[in-house]
């Protein structure tokens, strides 16, 4: 969450520092909507923790967003003099944001295997299937494993598309 917050803020700061009011407004609006959903989801994951243990991670994400915005704004003044570096930085940041969002979706898609395991166990408990049959179904349900190189190529593909587009 903090990496996503920092990159969101950094790109917003770059946009604001360059002086493009329209782009800054659109990015601020999009980031507000995105972080609203992320904040609700992230905050709900702490509902069973004590306030004392959950306060620091809950405060860290918005502070990281603010810090990224500040660093992006301060960096934008020096980056504007090097247009190629500026375009590369914006392309990399945009690709990284797309990657982070899609990575979350990929993880959620892989978690569907857990649901299949629950269904197999429920079926085993209610229908009384054999243990060997139950273990075979569980093994089949969890055979999908996340491959690190798939995620890297996903990120590289976005980066190449943005740099050449």
PDB file of C-alpha atoms in Angstrom:
ATOM      1  CA  UNK A   1       0.000   0.000   0.000  1.00  0.00           C
ATOM      2  CA  UNK A   2       2.810   2.399   0.873  1.00  0.00           C
ATOM      3  CA  UNK A   3       4.585   1.852  -2.461  1.00  0.00           C
ATOM      4  CA  UNK A   4       1.344   2.502  -4.323  1.00  0.00           C
ATOM      5  CA  UNK A   5       0.710   5.596  -2.202  1.00  0.00           C
ATOM      6  CA  UNK A   6       4.213   6.929  -2.820  1.00  0.00           C
ATOM      7  CA  UNK A   7       4.009   6.416  -6.599  1.00  0.00           C
ATOM      8  CA  UNK A   8       0.554   7.992  -6.748  1.00  0.00           C
ATOM      9  CA  UNK A   9       1.826  10.999  -4.842  1.00  0.00           C
ATOM     10  CA  UNK A  10       5.051  11.219  -6.842  1.00  0.00           C
ATOM     11  CA  UNK A  11       3.213  11.304 -10.172  1.00  0.00           C
ATOM     12  CA  UNK A  12       0.759  13.848  -8.818  1.00  0.00           C
ATOM     13  CA  UNK A  13       3.642  16.015  -7.616  1.00  0.00           C
ATOM     14  CA  UNK A  14       5.400  15.776 -10.991  1.00  0.00           C
ATOM     15  CA  UNK A  15       2.212  16.763 -12.757  1.00  0.00           C
ATOM     16  CA  UNK A  16       1.627  19.702 -10.421  1.00  0.00           C
ATOM     17  CA  UNK A  17       5.241  20.858 -10.674  1.00  0.00           C
ATOM     18  CA  UNK A  18       5.192  20.967 -14.453  1.00  0.00           C
ATOM     19  CA  UNK A  19       2.178  23.256 -14.334  1.00  0.00           C
ATOM     20  CA  UNK A  20      -0.371  21.262 -16.264  1.00  0.00           C
ATOM     21  CA  UNK A  21      -3.538  22.146 -14.345  1.00  0.00           C
ATOM     22  CA  UNK A  22      -5.818  19.851 -16.343  1.00  0.00           C
ATOM     23  CA  UNK A  23      -3.537  16.821 -15.962  1.00  0.00           C
ATOM     24  CA  UNK A  24      -3.083  17.561 -12.264  1.00  0.00           C
ATOM     25  CA  UNK A  25      -6.832  17.809 -11.728  1.00  0.00           C
ATOM     26  CA  UNK A  26      -7.532  14.560 -13.592  1.00  0.00           C
ATOM     27  CA  UNK A  27      -4.763  12.744 -11.718  1.00  0.00           C
ATOM     28  CA  UNK A  28      -5.923  14.109  -8.367  1.00  0.00           C
ATOM     29  CA  UNK A  29      -9.468  13.003  -9.091  1.00  0.00           C
ATOM     30  CA  UNK A  30      -8.395   9.532 -10.225  1.00  0.00           C
ATOM     31  CA  UNK A  31      -6.050   9.087  -7.264  1.00  0.00           C
ATOM     32  CA  UNK A  32      -8.777  10.216  -4.875  1.00  0.00           C
ATOM     33  CA  UNK A  33     -11.192   7.602  -6.187  1.00  0.00           C
ATOM     34  CA  UNK A  34      -8.529   4.893  -6.223  1.00  0.00           C
ATOM     35  CA  UNK A  35      -7.235   5.685  -2.743  1.00  0.00           C
ATOM     36  CA  UNK A  36     -10.791   5.828  -1.431  1.00  0.00           C
ATOM     37  CA  UNK A  37     -11.315   2.203  -2.428  1.00  0.00           C
ATOM     38  CA  UNK A  38      -7.830   1.198  -1.314  1.00  0.00           C
ATOM     39  CA  UNK A  39      -8.324   2.979   2.017  1.00  0.00           C
ATOM     40  CA  UNK A  40     -11.604   1.242   2.758  1.00  0.00           C
ATOM     41  CA  UNK A  41     -10.146  -2.150   1.844  1.00  0.00           C
ATOM     42  CA  UNK A  42      -6.903  -1.546   3.733  1.00  0.00           C
ATOM     43  CA  UNK A  43      -8.690  -0.150   6.764  1.00  0.00           C
ATOM     44  CA  UNK A  44     -11.102  -3.056   6.929  1.00  0.00           C
ATOM     45  CA  UNK A  45      -8.183  -5.478   7.157  1.00  0.00           C
ATOM     46  CA  UNK A  46      -7.373  -3.994  10.585  1.00  0.00           C
ATOM     47  CA  UNK A  47     -10.859  -4.341  12.067  1.00  0.00           C
ATOM     48  CA  UNK A  48      -9.858  -7.124  14.469  1.00  0.00           C
ATOM     49  CA  UNK A  49      -6.659  -5.457  15.648  1.00  0.00           C
ATOM     50  CA  UNK A  50      -6.401  -3.111  18.573  1.00  0.00           C
ATOM     51  CA  UNK A  51      -6.302   0.588  17.798  1.00  0.00           C
ATOM     52  CA  UNK A  52      -2.813   0.866  19.254  1.00  0.00           C
ATOM     53  CA  UNK A  53      -1.408  -1.741  16.850  1.00  0.00           C
ATOM     54  CA  UNK A  54      -3.304  -0.554  13.782  1.00  0.00           C
ATOM     55  CA  UNK A  55      -2.884   3.217  14.013  1.00  0.00           C
ATOM     56  CA  UNK A  56       0.669   3.444  12.637  1.00  0.00           C
ATOM     57  CA  UNK A  57       0.079   1.469   9.397  1.00  0.00           C
ATOM     58  CA  UNK A  58      -3.218   3.281   8.852  1.00  0.00           C
ATOM     59  CA  UNK A  59      -1.537   6.676   9.181  1.00  0.00           C
ATOM     60  CA  UNK A  60       1.520   5.650   7.136  1.00  0.00           C
ATOM     61  CA  UNK A  61      -0.309   5.313   3.805  1.00  0.00           C
ATOM     62  CA  UNK A  62      -1.685   8.890   3.629  1.00  0.00           C
ATOM     63  CA  UNK A  63       1.602  10.302   4.909  1.00  0.00           C
ATOM     64  CA  UNK A  64       3.457   8.339   2.234  1.00  0.00           C
ATOM     65  CA  UNK A  65       1.108   9.775  -0.392  1.00  0.00           C
ATOM     66  CA  UNK A  66       1.813  13.283   0.880  1.00  0.00           C
ATOM     67  CA  UNK A  67       5.564  12.629   1.014  1.00  0.00           C
ATOM     68  CA  UNK A  68       5.535  11.274  -2.546  1.00  0.00           C
ATOM     69  CA  UNK A  69       3.652  14.354  -3.731  1.00  0.00           C
ATOM     70  CA  UNK A  70       6.167  16.645  -2.061  1.00  0.00           C
ATOM     71  CA  UNK A  71       9.162  14.765  -3.504  1.00  0.00           C
ATOM     72  CA  UNK A  72       7.549  14.659  -6.955  1.00  0.00           C
ATOM     73  CA  UNK A  73       6.849  18.389  -6.868  1.00  0.00           C
ATOM     74  CA  UNK A  74      10.383  19.238  -5.756  1.00  0.00           C
ATOM     75  CA  UNK A  75      11.880  16.887  -8.350  1.00  0.00           C
ATOM     76  CA  UNK A  76       9.770  18.286 -11.174  1.00  0.00           C
ATOM     77  CA  UNK A  77      11.694  21.570 -11.296  1.00  0.00           C
ATOM     78  CA  UNK A  78      14.965  19.828 -12.101  1.00  0.00           C
ATOM     79  CA  UNK A  79      13.427  17.160 -14.317  1.00  0.00           C
ATOM     80  CA  UNK A  80      11.720  19.641 -16.666  1.00  0.00           C
ATOM     81  CA  UNK A  81      15.085  20.730 -18.063  1.00  0.00           C
ATOM     82  CA  UNK A  82      15.684  17.163 -19.317  1.00  0.00           C
ATOM     83  CA  UNK A  83      12.595  16.288 -21.394  1.00  0.00           C
ATOM     84  CA  UNK A  84      13.713  12.740 -22.205  1.00  0.00           C
ATOM     85  CA  UNK A  85      14.299  11.970 -18.534  1.00  0.00           C
ATOM     86  CA  UNK A  86      10.941  13.530 -17.641  1.00  0.00           C
ATOM     87  CA  UNK A  87       9.057  11.423 -20.205  1.00  0.00           C
ATOM     88  CA  UNK A  88      10.931   8.310 -19.067  1.00  0.00           C
ATOM     89  CA  UNK A  89      10.127   9.042 -15.431  1.00  0.00           C
ATOM     90  CA  UNK A  90       6.436   9.583 -16.155  1.00  0.00           C
ATOM     91  CA  UNK A  91       6.336   6.453 -18.309  1.00  0.00           C
ATOM     92  CA  UNK A  92       8.022   4.376 -15.643  1.00  0.00           C
ATOM     93  CA  UNK A  93       5.738   5.757 -12.945  1.00  0.00           C
ATOM     94  CA  UNK A  94       2.610   5.128 -14.986  1.00  0.00           C
ATOM     95  CA  UNK A  95       3.739   1.600 -15.830  1.00  0.00           C
ATOM     96  CA  UNK A  96       4.551   0.957 -12.174  1.00  0.00           C
ATOM     97  CA  UNK A  97       1.085   2.140 -11.141  1.00  0.00           C
ATOM     98  CA  UNK A  98      -0.581  -0.076 -13.709  1.00  0.00           C
ATOM     99  CA  UNK A  99       1.580  -2.966 -12.550  1.00  0.00           C
ATOM    100  CA  UNK A 100       0.700  -2.439  -8.893  1.00  0.00           C
ATOM    101  CA  UNK A 101      -3.014  -2.287  -9.630  1.00  0.00           C
ATOM    102  CA  UNK A 102      -2.900  -5.337 -11.904  1.00  0.00           C
ATOM    103  CA  UNK A 103      -0.677  -7.217  -9.441  1.00  0.00           C
ATOM    104  CA  UNK A 104      -3.376  -6.820  -6.796  1.00  0.00           C
ATOM    105  CA  UNK A 105      -5.924  -8.170  -9.249  1.00  0.00           C
ATOM    106  CA  UNK A 106      -3.639 -11.087 -10.154  1.00  0.00           C
ATOM    107  CA  UNK A 107      -3.238 -11.985  -6.492  1.00  0.00           C
ATOM    108  CA  UNK A 108      -6.996 -11.880  -6.015  1.00  0.00           C
ATOM    109  CA  UNK A 109      -7.423 -14.145  -9.036  1.00  0.00           C
ATOM    110  CA  UNK A 110      -4.957 -16.642  -7.571  1.00  0.00           C
ATOM    111  CA  UNK A 111      -6.831 -16.612  -4.255  1.00  0.00           C
ATOM    112  CA  UNK A 112      -9.741 -18.243  -6.042  1.00  0.00           C
ATOM    113  CA  UNK A 113      -7.912 -21.546  -5.383  1.00  0.00           C
ATOM    114  CA  UNK A 114      -8.566 -21.106  -1.678  1.00  0.00           C
ATOM    115  CA  UNK A 115     -12.277 -20.962  -2.367  1.00  0.00           C
ATOM    116  CA  UNK A 116     -12.064 -24.198  -4.345  1.00  0.00           C
ATOM    117  CA  UNK A 117     -10.283 -25.880  -1.412  1.00  0.00           C
ATOM    118  CA  UNK A 118     -13.060 -24.763   0.944  1.00  0.00           C
ATOM    119  CA  UNK A 119     -15.646 -26.244  -1.417  1.00  0.00           C
ATOM    120  CA  UNK A 120     -13.755 -29.554  -1.564  1.00  0.00           C
ATOM    121  CA  UNK A 121     -13.515 -29.740   2.227  1.00  0.00           C
ATOM    122  CA  UNK A 122     -17.182 -28.883   2.595  1.00  0.00           C
ATOM    123  CA  UNK A 123     -18.080 -31.587   0.095  1.00  0.00           C
ATOM    124  CA  UNK A 124     -15.864 -34.060   1.965  1.00  0.00           C
ATOM    125  CA  UNK A 125     -17.572 -33.238   5.256  1.00  0.00           C
ATOM    126  CA  UNK A 126     -21.130 -33.381   3.922  1.00  0.00           C
ATOM    127  CA  UNK A 127     -20.946 -36.238   1.393  1.00  0.00           C
ATOM    128  CA  UNK A 128     -18.334 -38.325   3.147  1.00  0.00           C
ATOM    129  CA  UNK A 129     -15.953 -38.772   0.195  1.00  0.00           C
ATOM    130  CA  UNK A 130     -12.777 -40.742   0.813  1.00  0.00           C
ATOM    131  CA  UNK A 131      -9.690 -38.990   2.148  1.00  0.00           C
ATOM    132  CA  UNK A 132      -7.654 -39.938  -0.922  1.00  0.00           C
ATOM    133  CA  UNK A 133     -10.278 -38.468  -3.218  1.00  0.00           C
ATOM    134  CA  UNK A 134     -10.458 -35.323  -1.083  1.00  0.00           C
ATOM    135  CA  UNK A 135      -6.652 -34.899  -1.127  1.00  0.00           C
ATOM    136  CA  UNK A 136      -6.561 -35.382  -4.902  1.00  0.00           C
ATOM    137  CA  UNK A 137      -9.219 -32.682  -5.379  1.00  0.00           C
ATOM    138  CA  UNK A 138      -7.362 -30.305  -3.036  1.00  0.00           C
ATOM    139  CA  UNK A 139      -4.120 -30.895  -4.912  1.00  0.00           C
ATOM    140  CA  UNK A 140      -5.873 -30.155  -8.198  1.00  0.00           C
ATOM    141  CA  UNK A 141      -7.390 -26.969  -6.741  1.00  0.00           C
ATOM    142  CA  UNK A 142      -4.063 -25.505  -5.646  1.00  0.00           C
ATOM    143  CA  UNK A 143      -1.844 -26.473  -8.574  1.00  0.00           C
ATOM    144  CA  UNK A 144      -1.990 -22.936  -9.996  1.00  0.00           C
ATOM    145  CA  UNK A 145       1.063 -21.146  -8.626  1.00  0.00           C
ATOM    146  CA  UNK A 146       2.122 -17.588  -9.219  1.00  0.00           C
ATOM    147  CA  UNK A 147       5.250 -17.430 -11.334  1.00  0.00           C
ATOM    148  CA  UNK A 148       7.520 -14.464 -10.610  1.00  0.00           C
ATOM    149  CA  UNK A 149       8.616 -14.157 -14.233  1.00  0.00           C
ATOM    150  CA  UNK A 150       5.022 -13.716 -15.410  1.00  0.00           C
ATOM    151  CA  UNK A 151       4.697 -10.605 -13.268  1.00  0.00           C
ATOM    152  CA  UNK A 152       7.997  -9.194 -14.519  1.00  0.00           C
ATOM    153  CA  UNK A 153       7.015  -9.564 -18.166  1.00  0.00           C
ATOM    154  CA  UNK A 154       3.673  -7.993 -17.405  1.00  0.00           C
ATOM    155  CA  UNK A 155       5.505  -4.941 -16.011  1.00  0.00           C
ATOM    156  CA  UNK A 156       8.049  -4.856 -18.860  1.00  0.00           C
ATOM    157  CA  UNK A 157       5.243  -4.976 -21.392  1.00  0.00           C
ATOM    158  CA  UNK A 158       3.559  -1.910 -19.894  1.00  0.00           C
ATOM    159  CA  UNK A 159       6.873  -0.067 -19.744  1.00  0.00           C
ATOM    160  CA  UNK A 160       7.704  -0.825 -23.389  1.00  0.00           C
ATOM    161  CA  UNK A 161       4.229   0.201 -24.520  1.00  0.00           C
ATOM    162  CA  UNK A 162       4.459   3.513 -22.688  1.00  0.00           C
ATOM    163  CA  UNK A 163       7.983   4.305 -23.859  1.00  0.00           C
ATOM    164  CA  UNK A 164       7.257   3.534 -27.499  1.00  0.00           C
ATOM    165  CA  UNK A 165       3.752   5.016 -27.541  1.00  0.00           C
TER     166      UNK A 165
END
